[in-house]
Short mmCIF file of C-alpha atoms in Angstrom, two decimals:
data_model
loop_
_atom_site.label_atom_id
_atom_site.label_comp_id
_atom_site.label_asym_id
_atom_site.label_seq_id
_atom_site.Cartn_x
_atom_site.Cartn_y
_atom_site.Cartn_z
CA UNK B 1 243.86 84.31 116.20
CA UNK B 2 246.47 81.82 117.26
CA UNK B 3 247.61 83.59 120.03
CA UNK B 4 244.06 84.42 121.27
CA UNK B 5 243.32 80.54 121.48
CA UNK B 6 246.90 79.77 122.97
CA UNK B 7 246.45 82.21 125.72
CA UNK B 8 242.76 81.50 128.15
CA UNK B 9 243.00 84.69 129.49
CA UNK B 10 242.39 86.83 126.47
CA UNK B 11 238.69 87.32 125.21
CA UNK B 12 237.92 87.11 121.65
CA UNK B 13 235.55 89.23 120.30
CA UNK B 14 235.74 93.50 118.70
CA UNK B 15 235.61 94.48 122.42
CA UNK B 16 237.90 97.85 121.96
CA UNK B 17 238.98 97.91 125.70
CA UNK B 18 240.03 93.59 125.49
CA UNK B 19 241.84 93.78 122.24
CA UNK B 20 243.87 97.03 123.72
CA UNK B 21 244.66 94.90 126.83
CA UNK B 22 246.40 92.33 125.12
CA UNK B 23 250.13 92.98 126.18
CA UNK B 24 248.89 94.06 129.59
CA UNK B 25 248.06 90.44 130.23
CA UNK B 26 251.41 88.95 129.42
CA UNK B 27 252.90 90.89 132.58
CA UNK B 28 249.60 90.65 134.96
CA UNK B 29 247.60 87.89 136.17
CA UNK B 30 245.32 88.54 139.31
CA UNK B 31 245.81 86.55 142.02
CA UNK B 32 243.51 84.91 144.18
CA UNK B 33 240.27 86.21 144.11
CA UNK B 34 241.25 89.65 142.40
CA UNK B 35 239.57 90.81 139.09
CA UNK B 36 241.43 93.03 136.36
CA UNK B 37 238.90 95.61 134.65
CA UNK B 38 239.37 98.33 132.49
CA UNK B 39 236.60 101.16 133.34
CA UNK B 40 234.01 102.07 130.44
CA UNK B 41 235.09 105.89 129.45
CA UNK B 42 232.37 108.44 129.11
CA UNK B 43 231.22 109.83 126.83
CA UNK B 44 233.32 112.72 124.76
CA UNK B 45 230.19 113.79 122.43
CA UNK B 46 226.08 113.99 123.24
CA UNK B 47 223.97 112.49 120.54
CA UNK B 48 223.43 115.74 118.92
CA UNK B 49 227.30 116.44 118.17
CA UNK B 50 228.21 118.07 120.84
CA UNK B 51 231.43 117.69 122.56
CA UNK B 52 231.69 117.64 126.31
CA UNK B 53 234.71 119.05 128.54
CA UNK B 54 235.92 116.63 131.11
CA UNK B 55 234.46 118.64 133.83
CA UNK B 56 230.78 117.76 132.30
CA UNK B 57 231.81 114.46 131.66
CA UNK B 58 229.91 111.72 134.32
CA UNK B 59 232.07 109.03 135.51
CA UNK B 60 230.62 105.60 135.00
CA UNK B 61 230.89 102.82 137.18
CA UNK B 62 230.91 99.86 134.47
CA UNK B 63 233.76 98.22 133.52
CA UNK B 64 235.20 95.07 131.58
CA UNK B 65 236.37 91.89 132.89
CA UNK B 66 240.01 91.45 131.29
CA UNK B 67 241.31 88.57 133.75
CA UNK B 68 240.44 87.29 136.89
CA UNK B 69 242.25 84.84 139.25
CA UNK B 70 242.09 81.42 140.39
CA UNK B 71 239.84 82.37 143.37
CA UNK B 72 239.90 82.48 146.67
CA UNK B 73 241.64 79.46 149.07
CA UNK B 74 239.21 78.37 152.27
CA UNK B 75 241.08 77.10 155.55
CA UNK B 76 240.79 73.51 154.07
CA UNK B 77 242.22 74.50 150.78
CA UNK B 78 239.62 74.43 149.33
CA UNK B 79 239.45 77.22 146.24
CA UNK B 80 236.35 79.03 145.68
CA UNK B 81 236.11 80.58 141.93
CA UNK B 82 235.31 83.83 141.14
CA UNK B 83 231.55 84.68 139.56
CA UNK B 84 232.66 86.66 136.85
CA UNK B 85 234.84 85.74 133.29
CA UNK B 86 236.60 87.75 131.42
CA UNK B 87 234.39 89.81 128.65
CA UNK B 88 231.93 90.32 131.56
CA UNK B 89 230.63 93.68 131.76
CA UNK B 90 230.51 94.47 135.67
CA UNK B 91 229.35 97.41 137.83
CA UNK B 92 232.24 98.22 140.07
CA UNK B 93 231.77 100.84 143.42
CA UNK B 94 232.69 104.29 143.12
CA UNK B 95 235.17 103.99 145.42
CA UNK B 96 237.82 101.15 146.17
CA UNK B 97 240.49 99.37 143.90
CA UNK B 98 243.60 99.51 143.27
CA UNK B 99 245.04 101.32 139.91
CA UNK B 100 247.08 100.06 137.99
CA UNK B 101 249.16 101.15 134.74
CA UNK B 102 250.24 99.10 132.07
CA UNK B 103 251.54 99.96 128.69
CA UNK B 104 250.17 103.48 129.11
CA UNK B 105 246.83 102.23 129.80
CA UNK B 106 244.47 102.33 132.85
CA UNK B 107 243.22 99.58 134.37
CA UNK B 108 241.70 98.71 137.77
CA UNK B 109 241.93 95.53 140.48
CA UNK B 110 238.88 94.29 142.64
CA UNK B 111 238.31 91.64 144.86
CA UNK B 112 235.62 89.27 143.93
CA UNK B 113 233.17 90.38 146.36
CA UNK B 114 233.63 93.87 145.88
CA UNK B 115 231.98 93.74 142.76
CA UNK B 116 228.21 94.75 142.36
CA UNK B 117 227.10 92.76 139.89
CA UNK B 118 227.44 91.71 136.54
CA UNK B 119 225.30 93.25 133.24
CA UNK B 120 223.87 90.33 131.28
CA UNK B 121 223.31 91.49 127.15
CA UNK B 122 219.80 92.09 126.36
#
């Protein structure tokens, strides 16, 4: 708990994909108006017990904030923040990015505006 509150980049919370991601952000902070995510997996089993092959799997285009950057600088130097925080749950395109690896894990870089939109909870 200490080092959650020590460190403003981590989210708090039982998000699986955060808490994984938490030695990924001591080596990677975005910069400028980048976001990390880390992409919502599908699926592996239907509701009835069934378990897929990847091939039937669909890929989803959601994905959790785990840092973001400062934001991006104007001509007068002016910074403009980004619109999402980390714990967000975004919808990213299908295509664009860049990938990442850290620590064996998967994770994704956006620019601000190249994210859809962001899924408020119910």
């Amino acid at each position: 708990q200490a080092f959650l509150k020590s460190n403003p980049l981590l989210v708090q919370g039982p998000t699986p994909p955060v808490m994984a991601a938490t030695s990924a952000f001591k080596r990677f902070v975005p910069l400028g108006n980048r976001i990390l995510v880390q992409k919502l997996k599908a699926e592996a089993k239907t509701a009835s017990g069934i378990f897929l092959p990847d091939a039937a799997k669909q890929e989803i285009n959601q994905a959790t904030v785990l840092a973001v950057g400062p934001g991006k600088k104007t001509q007068a130097g002016d910074v403009i923040p980004v619109a999402t925080s980390p714990g967000d749950l975004v919808v990213i395109p299908k295509y664009g990015g860049t990938e990442v690896t850290l620590d064996d894990e998967e994770y994704h870089v956006y620019r601000d505006e190249d994210i859809i939109g962001v899924l408020k909870p119910e």
